[in-house]
PDB file of C-alpha atoms in Angstrom:
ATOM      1  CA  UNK A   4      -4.500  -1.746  22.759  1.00 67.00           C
ATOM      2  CA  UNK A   5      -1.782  -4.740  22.218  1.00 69.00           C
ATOM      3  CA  UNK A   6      -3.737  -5.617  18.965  1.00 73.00           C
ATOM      4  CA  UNK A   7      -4.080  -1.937  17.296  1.00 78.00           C
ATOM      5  CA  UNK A   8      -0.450  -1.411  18.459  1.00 81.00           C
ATOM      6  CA  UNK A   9       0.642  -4.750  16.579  1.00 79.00           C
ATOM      7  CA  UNK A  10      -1.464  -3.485  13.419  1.00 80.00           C
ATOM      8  CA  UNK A  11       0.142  -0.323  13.743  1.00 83.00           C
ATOM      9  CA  UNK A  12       3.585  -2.119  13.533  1.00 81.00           C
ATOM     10  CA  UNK A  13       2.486  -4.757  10.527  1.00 82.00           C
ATOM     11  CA  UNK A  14       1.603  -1.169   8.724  1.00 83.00           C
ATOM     12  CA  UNK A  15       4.767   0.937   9.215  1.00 88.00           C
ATOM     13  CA  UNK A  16       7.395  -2.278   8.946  1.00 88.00           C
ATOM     14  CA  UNK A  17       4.675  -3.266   4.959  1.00 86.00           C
ATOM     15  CA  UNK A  18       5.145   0.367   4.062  1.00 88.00           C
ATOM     16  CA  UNK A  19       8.822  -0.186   4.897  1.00 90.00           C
ATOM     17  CA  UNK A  20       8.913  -3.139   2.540  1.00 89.00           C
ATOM     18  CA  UNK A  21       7.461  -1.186  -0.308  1.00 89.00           C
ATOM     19  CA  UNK A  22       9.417   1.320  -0.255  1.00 90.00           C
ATOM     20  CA  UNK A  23      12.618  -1.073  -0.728  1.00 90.00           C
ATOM     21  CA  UNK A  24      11.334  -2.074  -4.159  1.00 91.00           C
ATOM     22  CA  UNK A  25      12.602   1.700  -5.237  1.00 90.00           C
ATOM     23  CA  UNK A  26      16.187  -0.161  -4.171  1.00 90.00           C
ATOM     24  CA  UNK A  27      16.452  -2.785  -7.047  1.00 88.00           C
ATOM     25  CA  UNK A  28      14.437  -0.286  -9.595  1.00 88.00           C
ATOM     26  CA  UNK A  29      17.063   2.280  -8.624  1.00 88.00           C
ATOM     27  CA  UNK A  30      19.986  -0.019  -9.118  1.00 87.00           C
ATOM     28  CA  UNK A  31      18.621  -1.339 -12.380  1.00 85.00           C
ATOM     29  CA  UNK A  32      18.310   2.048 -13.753  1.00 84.00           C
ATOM     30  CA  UNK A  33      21.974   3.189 -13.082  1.00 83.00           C
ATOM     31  CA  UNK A  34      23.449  -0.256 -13.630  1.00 81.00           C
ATOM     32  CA  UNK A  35      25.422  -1.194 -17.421  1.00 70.00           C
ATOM     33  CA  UNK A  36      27.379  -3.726 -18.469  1.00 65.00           C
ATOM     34  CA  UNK A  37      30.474  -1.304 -19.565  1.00 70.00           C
ATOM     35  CA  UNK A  38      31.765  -0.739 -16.283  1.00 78.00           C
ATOM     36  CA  UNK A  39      32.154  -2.752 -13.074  1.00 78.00           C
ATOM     37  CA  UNK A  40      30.456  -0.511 -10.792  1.00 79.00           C
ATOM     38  CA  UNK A  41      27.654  -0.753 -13.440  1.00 79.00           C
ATOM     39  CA  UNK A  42      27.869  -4.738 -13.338  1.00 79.00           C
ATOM     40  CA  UNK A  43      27.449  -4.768  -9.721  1.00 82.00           C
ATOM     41  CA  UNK A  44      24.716  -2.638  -9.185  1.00 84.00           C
ATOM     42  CA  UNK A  45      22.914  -4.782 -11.509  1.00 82.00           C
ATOM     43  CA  UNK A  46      24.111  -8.258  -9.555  1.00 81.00           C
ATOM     44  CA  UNK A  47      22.765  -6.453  -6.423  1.00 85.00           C
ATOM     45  CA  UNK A  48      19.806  -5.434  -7.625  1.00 86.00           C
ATOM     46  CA  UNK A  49      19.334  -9.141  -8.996  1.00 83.00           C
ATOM     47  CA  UNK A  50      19.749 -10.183  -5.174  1.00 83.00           C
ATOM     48  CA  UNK A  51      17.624  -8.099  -3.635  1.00 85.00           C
ATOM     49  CA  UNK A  52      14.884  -9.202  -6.332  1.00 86.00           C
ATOM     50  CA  UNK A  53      14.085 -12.572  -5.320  1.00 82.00           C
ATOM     51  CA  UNK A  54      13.213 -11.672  -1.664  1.00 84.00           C
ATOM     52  CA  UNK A  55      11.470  -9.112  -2.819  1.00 89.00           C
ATOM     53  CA  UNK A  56       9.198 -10.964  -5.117  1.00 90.00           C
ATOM     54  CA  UNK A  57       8.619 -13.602  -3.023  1.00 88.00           C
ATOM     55  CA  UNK A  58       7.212 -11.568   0.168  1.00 90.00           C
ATOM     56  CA  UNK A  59       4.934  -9.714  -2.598  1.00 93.00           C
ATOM     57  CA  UNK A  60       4.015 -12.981  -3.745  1.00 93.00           C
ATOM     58  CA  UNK A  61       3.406 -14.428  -0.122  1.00 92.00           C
ATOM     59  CA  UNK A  62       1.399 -11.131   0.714  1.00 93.00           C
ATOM     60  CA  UNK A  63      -1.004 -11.997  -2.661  1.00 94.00           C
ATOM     61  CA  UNK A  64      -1.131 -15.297  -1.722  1.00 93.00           C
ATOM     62  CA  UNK A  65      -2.205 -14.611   1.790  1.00 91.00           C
ATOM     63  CA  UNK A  66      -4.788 -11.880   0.796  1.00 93.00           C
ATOM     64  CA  UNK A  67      -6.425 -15.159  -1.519  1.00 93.00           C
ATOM     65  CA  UNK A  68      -6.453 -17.295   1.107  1.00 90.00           C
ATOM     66  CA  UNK A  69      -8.330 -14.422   3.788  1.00 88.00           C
ATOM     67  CA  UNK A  70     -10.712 -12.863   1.102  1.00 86.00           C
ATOM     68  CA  UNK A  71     -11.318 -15.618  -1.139  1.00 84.00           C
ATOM     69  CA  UNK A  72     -10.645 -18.953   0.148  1.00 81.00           C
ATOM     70  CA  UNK A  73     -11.665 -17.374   3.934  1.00 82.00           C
ATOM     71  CA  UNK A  74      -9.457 -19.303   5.098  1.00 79.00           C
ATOM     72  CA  UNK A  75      -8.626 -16.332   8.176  1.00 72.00           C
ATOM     73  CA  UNK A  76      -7.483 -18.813  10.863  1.00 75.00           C
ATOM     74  CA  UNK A  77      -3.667 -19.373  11.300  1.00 74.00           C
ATOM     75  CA  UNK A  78      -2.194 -23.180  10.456  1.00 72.00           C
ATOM     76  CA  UNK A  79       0.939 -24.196  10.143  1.00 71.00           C
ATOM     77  CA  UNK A  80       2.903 -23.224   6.989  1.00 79.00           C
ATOM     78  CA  UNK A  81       0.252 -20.623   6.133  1.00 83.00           C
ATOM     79  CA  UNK A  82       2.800 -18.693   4.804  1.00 84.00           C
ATOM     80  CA  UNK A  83       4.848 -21.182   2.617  1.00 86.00           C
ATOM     81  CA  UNK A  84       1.335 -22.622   1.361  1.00 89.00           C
ATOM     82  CA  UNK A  85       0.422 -18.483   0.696  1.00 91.00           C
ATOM     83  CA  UNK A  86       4.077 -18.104  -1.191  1.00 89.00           C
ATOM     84  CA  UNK A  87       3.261 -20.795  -3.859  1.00 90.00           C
ATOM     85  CA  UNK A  88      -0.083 -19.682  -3.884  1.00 93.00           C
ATOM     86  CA  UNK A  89       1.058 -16.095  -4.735  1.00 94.00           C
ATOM     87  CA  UNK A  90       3.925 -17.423  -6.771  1.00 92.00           C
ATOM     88  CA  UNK A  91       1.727 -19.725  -9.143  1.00 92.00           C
ATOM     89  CA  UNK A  92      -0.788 -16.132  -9.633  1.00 94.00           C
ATOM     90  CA  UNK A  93       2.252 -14.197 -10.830  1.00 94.00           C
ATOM     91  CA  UNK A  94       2.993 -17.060 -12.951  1.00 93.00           C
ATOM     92  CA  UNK A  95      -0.735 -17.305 -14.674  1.00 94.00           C
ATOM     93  CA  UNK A  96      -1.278 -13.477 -14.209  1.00 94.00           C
ATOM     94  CA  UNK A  97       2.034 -13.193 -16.457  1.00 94.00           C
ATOM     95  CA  UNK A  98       0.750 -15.794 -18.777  1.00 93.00           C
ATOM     96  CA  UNK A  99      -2.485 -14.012 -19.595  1.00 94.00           C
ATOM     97  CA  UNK A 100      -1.203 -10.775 -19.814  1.00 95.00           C
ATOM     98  CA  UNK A 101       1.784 -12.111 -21.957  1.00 94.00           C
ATOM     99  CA  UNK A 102      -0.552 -13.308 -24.483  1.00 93.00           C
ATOM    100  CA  UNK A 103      -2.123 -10.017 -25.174  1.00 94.00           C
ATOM    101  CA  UNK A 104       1.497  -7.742 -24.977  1.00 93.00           C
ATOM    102  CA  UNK A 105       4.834  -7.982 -22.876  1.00 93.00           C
ATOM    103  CA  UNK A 106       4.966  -4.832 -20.623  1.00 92.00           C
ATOM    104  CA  UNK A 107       7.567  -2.675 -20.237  1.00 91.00           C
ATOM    105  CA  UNK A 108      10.042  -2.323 -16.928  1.00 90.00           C
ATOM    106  CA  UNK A 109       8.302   0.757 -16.416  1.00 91.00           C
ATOM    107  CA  UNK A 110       4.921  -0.994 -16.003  1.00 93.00           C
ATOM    108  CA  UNK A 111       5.787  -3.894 -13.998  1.00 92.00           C
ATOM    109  CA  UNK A 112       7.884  -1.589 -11.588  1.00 92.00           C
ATOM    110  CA  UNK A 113       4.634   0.797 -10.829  1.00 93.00           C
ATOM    111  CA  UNK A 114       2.866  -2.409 -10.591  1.00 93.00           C
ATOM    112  CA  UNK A 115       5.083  -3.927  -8.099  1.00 92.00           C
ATOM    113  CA  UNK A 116       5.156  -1.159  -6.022  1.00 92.00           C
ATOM    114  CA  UNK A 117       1.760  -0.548  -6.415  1.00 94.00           C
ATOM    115  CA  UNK A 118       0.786  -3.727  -5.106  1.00 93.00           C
ATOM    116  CA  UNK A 119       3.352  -4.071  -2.157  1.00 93.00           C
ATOM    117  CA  UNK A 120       1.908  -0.660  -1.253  1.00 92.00           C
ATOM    118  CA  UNK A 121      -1.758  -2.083  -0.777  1.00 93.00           C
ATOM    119  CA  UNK A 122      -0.902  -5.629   0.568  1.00 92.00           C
ATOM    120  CA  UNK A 123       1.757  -3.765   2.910  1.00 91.00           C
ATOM    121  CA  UNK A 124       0.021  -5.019   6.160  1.00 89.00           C
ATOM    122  CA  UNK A 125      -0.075  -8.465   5.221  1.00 89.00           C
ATOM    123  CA  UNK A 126       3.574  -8.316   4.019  1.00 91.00           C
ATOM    124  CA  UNK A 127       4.003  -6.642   7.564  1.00 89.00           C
ATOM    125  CA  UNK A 128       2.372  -9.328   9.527  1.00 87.00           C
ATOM    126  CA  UNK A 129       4.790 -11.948   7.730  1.00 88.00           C
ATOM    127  CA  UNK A 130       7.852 -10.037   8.560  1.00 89.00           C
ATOM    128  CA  UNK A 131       6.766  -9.823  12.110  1.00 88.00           C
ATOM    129  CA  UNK A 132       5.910 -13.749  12.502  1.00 84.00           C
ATOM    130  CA  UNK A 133       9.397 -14.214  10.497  1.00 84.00           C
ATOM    131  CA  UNK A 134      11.433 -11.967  13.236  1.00 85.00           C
ATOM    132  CA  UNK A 135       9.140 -13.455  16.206  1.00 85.00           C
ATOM    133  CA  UNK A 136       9.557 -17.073  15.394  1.00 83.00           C
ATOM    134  CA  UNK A 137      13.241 -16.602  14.900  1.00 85.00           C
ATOM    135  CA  UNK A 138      13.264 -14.981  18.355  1.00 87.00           C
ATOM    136  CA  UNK A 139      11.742 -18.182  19.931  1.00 87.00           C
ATOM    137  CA  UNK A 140      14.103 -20.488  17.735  1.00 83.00           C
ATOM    138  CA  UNK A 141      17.479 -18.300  19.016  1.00 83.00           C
ATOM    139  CA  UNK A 142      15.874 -18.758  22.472  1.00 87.00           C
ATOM    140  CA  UNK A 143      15.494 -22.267  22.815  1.00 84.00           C
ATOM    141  CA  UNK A 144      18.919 -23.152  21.735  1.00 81.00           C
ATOM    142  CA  UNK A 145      18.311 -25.905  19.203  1.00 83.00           C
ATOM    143  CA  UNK A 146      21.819 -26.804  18.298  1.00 83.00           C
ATOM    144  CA  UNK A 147      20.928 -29.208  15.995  1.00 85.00           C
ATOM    145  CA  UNK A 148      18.227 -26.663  14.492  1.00 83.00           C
ATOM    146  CA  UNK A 149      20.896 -24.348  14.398  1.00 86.00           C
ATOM    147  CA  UNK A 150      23.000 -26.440  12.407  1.00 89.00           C
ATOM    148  CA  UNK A 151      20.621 -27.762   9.668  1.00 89.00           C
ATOM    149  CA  UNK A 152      19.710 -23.609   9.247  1.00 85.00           C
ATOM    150  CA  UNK A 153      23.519 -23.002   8.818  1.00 90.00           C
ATOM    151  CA  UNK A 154      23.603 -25.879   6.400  1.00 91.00           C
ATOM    152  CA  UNK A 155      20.576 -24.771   4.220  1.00 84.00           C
ATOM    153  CA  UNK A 156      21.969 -20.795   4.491  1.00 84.00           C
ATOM    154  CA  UNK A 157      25.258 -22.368   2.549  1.00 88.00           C
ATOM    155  CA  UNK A 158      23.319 -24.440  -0.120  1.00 83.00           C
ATOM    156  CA  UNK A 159      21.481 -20.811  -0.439  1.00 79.00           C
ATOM    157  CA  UNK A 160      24.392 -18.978  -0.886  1.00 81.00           C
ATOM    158  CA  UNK A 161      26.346 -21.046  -3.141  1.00 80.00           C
ATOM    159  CA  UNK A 162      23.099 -21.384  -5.494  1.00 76.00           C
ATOM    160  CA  UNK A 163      22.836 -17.232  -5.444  1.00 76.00           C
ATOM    161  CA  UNK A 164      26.714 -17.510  -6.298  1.00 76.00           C
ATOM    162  CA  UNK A 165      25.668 -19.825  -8.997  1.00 75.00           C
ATOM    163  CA  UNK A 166      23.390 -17.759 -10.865  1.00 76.00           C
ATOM    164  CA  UNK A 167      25.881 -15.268 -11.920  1.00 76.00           C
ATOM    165  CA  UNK A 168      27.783 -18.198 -13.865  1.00 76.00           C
ATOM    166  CA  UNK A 169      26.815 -17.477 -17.595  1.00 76.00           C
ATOM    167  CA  UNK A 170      24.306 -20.198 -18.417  1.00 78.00           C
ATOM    168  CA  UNK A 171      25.543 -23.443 -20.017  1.00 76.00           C
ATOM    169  CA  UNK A 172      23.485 -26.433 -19.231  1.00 80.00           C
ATOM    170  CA  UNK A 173      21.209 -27.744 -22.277  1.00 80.00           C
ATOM    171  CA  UNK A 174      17.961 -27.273 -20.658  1.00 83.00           C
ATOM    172  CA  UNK A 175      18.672 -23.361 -19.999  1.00 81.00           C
ATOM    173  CA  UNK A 176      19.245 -22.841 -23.138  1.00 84.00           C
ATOM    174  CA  UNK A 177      17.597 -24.628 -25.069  1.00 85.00           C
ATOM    175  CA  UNK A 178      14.043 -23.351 -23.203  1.00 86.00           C
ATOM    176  CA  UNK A 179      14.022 -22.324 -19.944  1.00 87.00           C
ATOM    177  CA  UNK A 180      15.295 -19.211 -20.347  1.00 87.00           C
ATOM    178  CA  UNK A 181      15.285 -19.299 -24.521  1.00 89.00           C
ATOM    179  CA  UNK A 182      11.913 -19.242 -24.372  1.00 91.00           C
ATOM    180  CA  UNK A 183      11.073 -16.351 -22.398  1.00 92.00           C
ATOM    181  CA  UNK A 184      13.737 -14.462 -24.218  1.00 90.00           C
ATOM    182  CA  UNK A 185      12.085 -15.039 -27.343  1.00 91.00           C
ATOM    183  CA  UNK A 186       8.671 -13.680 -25.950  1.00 93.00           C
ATOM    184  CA  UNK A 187      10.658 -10.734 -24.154  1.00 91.00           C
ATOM    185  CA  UNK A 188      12.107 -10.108 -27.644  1.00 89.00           C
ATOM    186  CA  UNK A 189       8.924 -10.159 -29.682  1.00 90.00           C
ATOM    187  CA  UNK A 190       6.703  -8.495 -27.213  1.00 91.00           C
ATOM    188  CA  UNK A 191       4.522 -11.265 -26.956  1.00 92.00           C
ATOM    189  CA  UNK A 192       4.006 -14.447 -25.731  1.00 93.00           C
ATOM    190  CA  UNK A 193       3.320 -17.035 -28.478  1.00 90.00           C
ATOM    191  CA  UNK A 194       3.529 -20.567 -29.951  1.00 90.00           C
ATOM    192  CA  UNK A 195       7.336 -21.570 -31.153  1.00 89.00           C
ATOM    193  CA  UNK A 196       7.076 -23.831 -33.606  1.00 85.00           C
ATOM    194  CA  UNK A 197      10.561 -24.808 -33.738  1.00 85.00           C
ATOM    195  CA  UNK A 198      10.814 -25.361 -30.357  1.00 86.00           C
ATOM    196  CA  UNK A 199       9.109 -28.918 -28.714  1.00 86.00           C
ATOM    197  CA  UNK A 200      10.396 -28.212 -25.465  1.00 87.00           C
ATOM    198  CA  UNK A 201       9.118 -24.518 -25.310  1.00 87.00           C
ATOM    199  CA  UNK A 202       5.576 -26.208 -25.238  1.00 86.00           C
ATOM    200  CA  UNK A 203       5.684 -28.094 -22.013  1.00 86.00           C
ATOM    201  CA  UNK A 204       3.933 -26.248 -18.937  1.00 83.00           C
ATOM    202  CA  UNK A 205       6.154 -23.054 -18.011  1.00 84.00           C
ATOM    203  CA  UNK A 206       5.047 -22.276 -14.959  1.00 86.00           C
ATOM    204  CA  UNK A 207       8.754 -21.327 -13.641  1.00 87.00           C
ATOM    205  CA  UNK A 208       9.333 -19.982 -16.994  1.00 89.00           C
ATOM    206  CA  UNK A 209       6.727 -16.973 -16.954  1.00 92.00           C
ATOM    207  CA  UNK A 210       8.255 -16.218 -13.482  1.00 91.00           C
ATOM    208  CA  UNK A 211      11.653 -16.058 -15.855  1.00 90.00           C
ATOM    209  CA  UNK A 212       9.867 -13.604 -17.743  1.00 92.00           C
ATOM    210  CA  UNK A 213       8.987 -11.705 -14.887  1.00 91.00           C
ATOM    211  CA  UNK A 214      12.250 -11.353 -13.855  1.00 89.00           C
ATOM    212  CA  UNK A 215      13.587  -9.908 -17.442  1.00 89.00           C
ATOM    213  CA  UNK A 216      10.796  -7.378 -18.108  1.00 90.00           C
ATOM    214  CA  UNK A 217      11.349  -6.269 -14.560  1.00 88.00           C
ATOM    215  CA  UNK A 218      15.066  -5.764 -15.203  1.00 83.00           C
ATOM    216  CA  UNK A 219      14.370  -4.410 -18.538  1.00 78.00           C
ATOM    217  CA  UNK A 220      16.231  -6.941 -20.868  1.00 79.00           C
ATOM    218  CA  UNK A 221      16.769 -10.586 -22.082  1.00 79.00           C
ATOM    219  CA  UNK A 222      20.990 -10.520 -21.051  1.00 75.00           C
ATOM    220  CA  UNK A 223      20.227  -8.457 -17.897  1.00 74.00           C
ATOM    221  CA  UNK A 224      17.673 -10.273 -16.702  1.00 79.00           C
ATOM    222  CA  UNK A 225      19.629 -13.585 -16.775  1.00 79.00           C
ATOM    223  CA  UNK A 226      21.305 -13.325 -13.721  1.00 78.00           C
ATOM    224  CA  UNK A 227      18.112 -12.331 -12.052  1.00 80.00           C
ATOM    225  CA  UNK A 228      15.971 -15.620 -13.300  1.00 80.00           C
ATOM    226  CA  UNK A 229      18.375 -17.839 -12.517  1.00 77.00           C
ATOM    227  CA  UNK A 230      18.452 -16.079  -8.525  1.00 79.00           C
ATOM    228  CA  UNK A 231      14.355 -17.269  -8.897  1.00 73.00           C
ATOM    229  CA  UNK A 232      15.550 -21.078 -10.337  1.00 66.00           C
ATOM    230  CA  UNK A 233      18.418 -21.532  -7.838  1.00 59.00           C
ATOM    231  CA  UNK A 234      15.836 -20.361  -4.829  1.00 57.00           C
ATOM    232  CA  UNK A 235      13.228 -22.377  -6.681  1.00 52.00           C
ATOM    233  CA  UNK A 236      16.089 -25.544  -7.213  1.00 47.00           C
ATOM    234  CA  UNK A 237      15.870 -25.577  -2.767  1.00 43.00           C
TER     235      UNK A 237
END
């Protein structure tokens, strides 16, 4: 009874998740650069993003680990070890599919909420072990926990802040996020000849290009790659 009640729970609180991806697809829809309501709809929606994509990427991860690695048993980290996991499929996933054609927002939105729909328990089960283990960290008063969790929440914040800064350092420019624009822009993922750095491995980079077809542009989906390399930069 306890377990079909908790599996009942993992299911409504996944579906739950879903449905908030129709939040940042909303916002992205109604959100322009020519007015400052416009502008923060579209900062928003770049926040709410990241978590987003990383429980959806935690929830692949996971369902690699159960199905295909069979790895069912719980161990410590699980679900950081099932975030990268899911993280570095995105990455290839966008890599491969890049090669062939760049999809539209459209596409990578029904995809997105496609796939949170179907992995909703899992995402479920990682929300409740989330809210549970923060019950049992509140409880036993770790000051000094406390405190290093206050101090990492800051460095968060101020990197989030961060990523609305228009991009100036060399390596931004110059690749990291130059050469995903230049794939966004030709529809395509290929070889840049004029470009050294652009060759290196781009695993962070694809996830850059994730972030800009699912906000629908190279300048609007700026803001929302550099949310992905400040959280990444932790």
């Amino acid at each position: 009874m306890i377990e079909r009640r908790r599996r009942m729970d993992e299911a409504r609180i996944g579906l739950c998740a879903a449905a908030c991806w129709l939040v940042p697809i909303a916002l992205s829809l109604v959100s322009t650069g020519e007015t400052a309501a416009g502008r923060l709809a579209g900062n928003v929606s770049s926040l709410l993003f990241a978590p987003m994509f990383v429980l959806l990427a935690a929830a692949v991860g996971d369902w690699l680990l159960s199905r295909v690695l069979r790895l069912r048993h719980e161990f410590s980290g699980r679900w950081v070890f099932a975030g990268g996991l899911g993280l570095g499929v995105f990455s290839l996933g966008t890599l491969f599919i890049g090669l062939v054609s760049v999809p539209s927002a459209l596409a990578a939105w029904i995809a997105a909420v496609v796939l949170a729909a179907l992995l909703s328990r899992r995402t479920g089960a990682l929300l409740l072990a989330l809210r549970e283990r923060t019950r049992t960290f509140l409880a036993a008063r770790d000051f000094a926990g406390m405190a290093l969790v206050l101090i990492i929440g800051v460095l968060v914040c101020l990197n989030l802040l961060r990523a609305f800064v228009p991009p100036l350092e060399y390596d931004e420019m110059e690749y990291h996020l130059a050469a995903p624009a230049k794939y966004m822009r030709e529809g395509r993922i290929s070889f840049i000849s004029d470009n050294a750095y652009a060759a290196f491995p781009a695993n962070v980079e694809m996830l850059f290009l994730d972030a800009m077809i699912i906000r629908g542009g190279v300048v609007e989906g700026v803001a929302r790659s550099r949310v992905i390399k400040g959280s990444h930069g932790l």
